Coordinates of C-alpha atoms in Angstrom, one line a residue:
M1 CA -31.4 -11.1 1.8
I2 CA -30.4 -14.4 0.0
N3 CA -29.4 -17.8 1.3
I4 CA -25.7 -18.3 0.4
N5 CA -23.8 -21.6 0.4
V6 CA -20.8 -19.9 2.0
R7 CA -18.6 -23.0 1.9
K8 CA -19.2 -23.7 -1.8
L9 CA -18.3 -20.1 -2.6
Q10 CA -15.1 -20.4 -0.5
L11 CA -14.0 -23.5 -2.3
L12 CA -14.5 -21.9 -5.7
Q13 CA -12.4 -19.0 -4.5
L14 CA -9.8 -21.4 -3.2
D15 CA -9.5 -23.0 -6.6
A16 CA -8.9 -19.6 -8.2
F17 CA -6.3 -18.9 -5.5
K18 CA -4.5 -22.1 -6.5
E19 CA -4.3 -20.9 -10.1
V20 CA -2.8 -17.6 -8.9
D21 CA -0.3 -19.5 -6.8
R22 CA 0.6 -21.7 -9.7
I23 CA 1.3 -18.8 -12.0
C24 CA 3.3 -16.9 -9.4
K25 CA 5.5 -19.8 -8.6
R26 CA 6.1 -20.6 -12.2
N27 CA 7.2 -17.0 -12.9
N28 CA 9.0 -16.3 -9.6
L29 CA 6.4 -13.6 -8.5
K30 CA 5.8 -12.7 -4.9
Y31 CA 2.3 -12.5 -3.4
F32 CA 1.0 -12.2 0.1
M33 CA -2.3 -13.2 1.8
I34 CA -3.7 -10.1 3.4
G35 CA -6.7 -8.8 5.4
G36 CA -9.3 -11.3 6.4
T37 CA -7.6 -14.0 4.4
L38 CA -4.4 -13.8 6.4
L39 CA -6.4 -13.5 9.6
G40 CA -8.3 -16.7 8.6
A41 CA -5.0 -18.5 7.9
V42 CA -3.6 -17.6 11.3
R43 CA -6.8 -18.0 13.4
H44 CA -8.7 -20.8 11.5
K45 CA -6.0 -22.4 9.2
G46 CA -8.2 -21.4 6.3
F47 CA -11.2 -19.2 5.6
I48 CA -12.9 -17.4 8.4
P49 CA -16.0 -19.6 8.5
W50 CA -18.4 -16.7 7.8
D51 CA -16.1 -14.8 5.4
M52 CA -16.7 -14.7 1.6
D53 CA -13.6 -12.7 0.4
L54 CA -10.2 -13.9 -0.6
D55 CA -7.6 -11.1 -0.7
I56 CA -3.9 -11.1 -1.8
A57 CA -1.4 -8.4 -2.5
M58 CA 1.6 -8.1 -4.8
Y59 CA 4.4 -5.6 -5.0
R60 CA 3.7 -3.3 -8.1
E61 CA 6.4 -4.9 -10.2
D62 CA 5.1 -8.4 -9.6
Y63 CA 1.5 -7.1 -9.9
D64 CA 2.2 -5.8 -13.4
R65 CA 4.2 -8.9 -14.4
F66 CA 1.3 -11.1 -13.1
A67 CA -1.1 -9.4 -15.6
E68 CA 1.3 -10.2 -18.4
C69 CA 1.7 -13.8 -17.4
C70 CA -2.1 -14.2 -17.2
G71 CA -2.3 -13.3 -20.8
R72 CA -0.3 -16.4 -21.6
E73 CA -1.0 -18.8 -18.8
L74 CA -4.3 -18.2 -17.1
S75 CA -6.7 -21.1 -17.4
G76 CA -9.8 -20.6 -19.5
K77 CA -11.8 -21.2 -16.3
Y78 CA -10.8 -17.7 -15.2
F79 CA -10.8 -14.1 -16.4
L80 CA -8.3 -11.4 -15.2
Q81 CA -10.4 -8.3 -14.6
S82 CA -9.3 -4.6 -14.2
F83 CA -10.1 -1.2 -15.5
K84 CA -8.1 -2.2 -18.6
T85 CA -10.5 -5.0 -19.4
D86 CA -13.9 -3.8 -18.4
V87 CA -15.0 -0.3 -19.3
D88 CA -17.1 0.3 -16.2
F89 CA -15.0 -1.5 -13.6
F90 CA -14.0 1.0 -11.0
P91 CA -11.9 -0.6 -8.2
A92 CA -8.2 0.3 -8.4
L93 CA -7.2 -3.4 -8.3
S94 CA -7.4 -6.6 -10.3
R95 CA -9.6 -9.6 -9.9
I96 CA -9.5 -13.2 -10.9
C97 CA -13.1 -13.9 -11.9
I98 CA -14.5 -17.4 -12.3
N99 CA -16.1 -17.8 -15.7
N100 CA -19.6 -19.4 -15.9
T101 CA -20.5 -18.0 -12.4
Y102 CA -22.4 -14.9 -11.5
L103 CA -22.2 -12.7 -8.4
E104 CA -24.4 -9.6 -8.2
I105 CA -23.4 -7.0 -5.6
E106 CA -26.1 -4.6 -4.3
R107 CA -24.2 -1.4 -4.8
S108 CA -23.0 -2.1 -8.3
R109 CA -25.7 -4.3 -9.8
H110 CA -26.6 -1.5 -12.4
L111 CA -23.0 -1.6 -13.8
H112 CA -22.1 -3.8 -16.8
H113 CA -18.9 -5.7 -16.3
H114 CA -17.8 -9.3 -15.8
K115 CA -19.6 -10.4 -12.6
G116 CA -18.2 -13.8 -11.9
I117 CA -17.3 -15.0 -8.4
Y118 CA -13.8 -13.5 -7.8
I119 CA -10.8 -13.0 -5.6
D120 CA -9.1 -9.6 -5.2
I121 CA -5.5 -8.8 -6.0
F122 CA -4.2 -5.5 -4.6
P123 CA -1.1 -3.7 -5.8
L124 CA 1.5 -2.6 -3.2
D125 CA 3.2 0.7 -4.1
N126 CA 6.1 2.6 -2.7
V127 CA 5.0 5.7 -0.8
S128 CA 7.0 8.6 0.4
D129 CA 8.8 8.6 3.7
D130 CA 7.7 12.2 4.1
K131 CA 4.4 12.5 6.0
R132 CA 3.4 15.7 4.2
A133 CA 3.9 14.1 0.8
R134 CA 1.8 11.1 1.9
N135 CA -1.0 13.4 3.0
R136 CA -1.0 15.1 -0.4
Q137 CA -1.2 11.7 -2.1
K138 CA -3.9 10.5 0.2
K139 CA -6.1 13.6 -0.5
I140 CA -5.6 13.3 -4.3
L141 CA -6.5 9.6 -4.3
A142 CA -9.6 10.3 -2.2
L143 CA -10.7 13.0 -4.6
I144 CA -10.3 10.8 -7.6
D145 CA -12.1 7.9 -5.8
N146 CA -15.0 10.2 -5.0
I147 CA -15.3 11.3 -8.6
I148 CA -15.1 7.6 -9.8
L149 CA -17.8 6.6 -7.3
L150 CA -20.1 9.5 -8.3
K151 CA -19.6 8.7 -12.0
A152 CA -20.4 5.1 -11.4
C153 CA -23.5 6.0 -9.3
Y154 CA -22.1 3.6 -6.8
S155 CA -24.3 3.3 -3.8
Y156 CA -25.9 0.8 -1.4
D157 CA -29.1 2.7 -1.8
I158 CA -30.0 2.7 -5.6
E159 CA -33.7 2.5 -5.5
F160 CA -35.0 4.7 -8.3
F161 CA -37.0 7.1 -6.1
S162 CA -34.5 7.4 -3.3
L163 CA -32.9 10.9 -2.9
K164 CA -29.5 9.4 -2.7
Y165 CA -29.9 7.7 -6.0
V166 CA -31.3 10.8 -7.7
I167 CA -28.4 13.0 -6.5
K168 CA -25.9 10.4 -7.6
K169 CA -27.5 10.0 -10.9
L170 CA -27.3 13.8 -11.5
F171 CA -23.6 13.7 -10.8
T172 CA -23.2 10.7 -13.1
I173 CA -24.8 12.8 -15.9
L174 CA -22.6 15.9 -15.1
L175 CA -19.5 13.7 -15.1
K176 CA -20.3 12.0 -18.4
P177 CA -17.6 13.9 -20.3
L178 CA -14.9 12.3 -18.1
R179 CA -14.0 8.8 -19.2
L180 CA -13.7 6.3 -16.4
K181 CA -10.6 4.8 -18.0
W182 CA -8.9 8.2 -17.9
L183 CA -9.7 8.6 -14.3
H184 CA -8.2 5.2 -13.5
K185 CA -5.0 6.1 -15.4
M186 CA -4.8 9.3 -13.4
R187 CA -5.3 7.3 -10.2
E188 CA -2.7 4.8 -11.2
K189 CA -0.2 7.6 -12.0
V190 CA -0.7 8.9 -8.4
M191 CA -0.4 5.4 -7.0
V192 CA 3.0 4.8 -8.6
Q193 CA 4.5 8.3 -8.2
D194 CA 7.1 7.0 -5.8
A195 CA 7.9 3.8 -7.7
K196 CA 11.5 4.8 -8.5
E197 CA 12.2 6.1 -5.0
D198 CA 14.0 4.0 -2.4
T199 CA 11.4 4.4 0.3
G200 CA 11.0 2.4 3.4
L201 CA 7.2 2.3 3.2
V202 CA 4.6 0.6 1.0
C203 CA 0.8 1.0 0.8
S204 CA -2.2 -0.8 -0.5
T205 CA -3.9 2.3 -1.6
A206 CA -7.0 0.5 -2.9
S207 CA -7.8 -1.2 0.4
H208 CA -11.1 -0.5 2.1
Y209 CA -9.1 -0.3 5.4
G210 CA -8.0 3.2 4.3
Y211 CA -4.8 4.8 3.2
S212 CA -3.4 5.7 6.6
K213 CA -3.8 2.2 8.1
Q214 CA -2.3 0.6 5.1
V215 CA 1.0 2.6 5.1
L216 CA 3.4 0.0 6.5
N217 CA 7.1 -0.5 6.7
R218 CA 8.3 -2.5 3.7
E219 CA 10.0 -5.0 6.1
I220 CA 6.6 -6.1 7.4
Y221 CA 5.9 -7.7 4.0
G222 CA 9.5 -8.5 3.3
S223 CA 10.1 -11.8 1.6
P224 CA 7.0 -13.9 2.0
V225 CA 6.8 -17.0 4.3
L226 CA 4.7 -20.1 3.7
M227 CA 1.6 -20.5 5.9
E228 CA -1.1 -23.2 6.1
F229 CA -4.4 -22.2 4.5
E230 CA -7.1 -24.8 4.0
D231 CA -5.5 -27.8 2.2
G232 CA -2.2 -26.2 1.2
L233 CA 0.6 -23.8 2.0
Y234 CA 0.5 -20.2 0.7
Y235 CA 2.5 -17.0 1.1
A236 CA 2.1 -14.5 3.9
P237 CA 3.9 -11.3 5.0
R238 CA 7.2 -12.1 6.8
K239 CA 6.1 -10.2 9.9
W240 CA 2.5 -11.3 9.8
E241 CA 1.9 -10.9 13.5
E242 CA 2.8 -7.2 13.3
Y243 CA 0.6 -6.8 10.2
L244 CA -2.4 -8.4 12.0
R245 CA -1.9 -6.3 15.2
I246 CA -1.9 -3.1 13.2
L247 CA -5.1 -4.0 11.3
Y248 CA -7.1 -5.9 14.0
G249 CA -5.5 -5.3 17.4
D250 CA -6.2 -8.6 19.4
Y251 CA -6.6 -10.6 16.2
M252 CA -7.0 -14.0 17.9
K253 CA -10.1 -12.8 19.7
L254 CA -13.3 -13.9 18.0
P255 CA -16.0 -11.2 17.3
P256 CA -19.4 -11.5 19.0
L257 CA -21.8 -14.0 17.6
E258 CA -24.0 -11.4 16.1
E259 CA -21.1 -10.1 14.0
R260 CA -20.2 -13.5 12.6
T261 CA -22.4 -13.2 9.5
A262 CA -21.8 -13.6 5.8
M263 CA -22.5 -10.8 3.4
E264 CA -26.1 -11.5 2.6
N265 CA -26.9 -7.8 2.8
V266 CA -24.4 -7.0 0.1
Y267 CA -24.8 -9.9 -2.4
K268 CA -28.1 -9.9 -4.3
K269 CA -27.6 -13.0 -6.3
I270 CA -25.1 -15.8 -6.7
V271 CA -25.1 -18.4 -9.5
F272 CA -22.5 -21.2 -9.3
D273 CA -23.1 -22.6 -12.7
C274 CA -24.6 -20.2 -15.3
E275 CA -25.3 -23.0 -17.8
L276 CA -27.6 -24.8 -15.4
E277 CA -29.4 -21.5 -14.8
G278 CA -29.7 -20.7 -18.5
M279 CA -27.8 -17.5 -18.0
R280 CA -25.2 -15.7 -20.1
Q281 CA -21.8 -16.0 -18.6
H282 CA -21.2 -12.3 -18.3
V283 CA -22.2 -9.0 -19.9
D284 CA -19.9 -7.8 -22.6
P285 CA -18.3 -4.7 -21.1
C286 CA -18.3 -3.0 -24.5
E287 CA -22.1 -2.9 -24.3
M288 CA -22.0 0.0 -21.9
A289 CA -19.6 2.9 -21.4
I290 CA -20.0 5.3 -18.6

């Protein structure tokens, strides 16, 4: 367990959020605060005091355009990360990483990719109105995700002599012929399979809340509305109350004191300024291919 300056981390994430907001407004792109970030905006007018994540989502079209805009406009303070930039990056989303910082996560500390402090950007994809078609998609995505996690030897328990690590390492060796980038392309193909269909549902399929809980009526997101978050106004789903009820139930009720903790058990190391620590900014992702 490490001692984390949660507020300092949050303010760095907020600066990255402002950069995303700037690029989106400049290019007429829609985004939405989601998950705990939206909950914090509603309940605390900013970050949940003990939270260390900042999550936003974009419709797929805007998500792809945002990546293109970052290539031209993103400040040198930041790095847009995805499976297209880092060979062993495995989440099916994008991140804005803060250069010259370092954040080591317990379950992926053995992987070589840009490990700056970050905010997550999730794509929102059309999904079928037919429940059977959605169930098929859900199962295929779960299968691909399991293969990706096994290939990456992704685990909270990665001590060299643990049974879990040994088993996962064996699977990693067996799956070596499969390229991680190919698996990601397959996953993305499944994610966007209904992109050209006029469906009434969208889903953030990369969310840790799970596929089923993330299948929502498109009108819940709708056209974003401005909401107070920390020192500014940022965009939220139009029907944010309905969104929060679906995810959290009685969302205004605070959790018990024992549950109001930061992620000390997940983060192994945080460096706010690599130059002061004499560290490299990040590991070149080309140094390791899995």
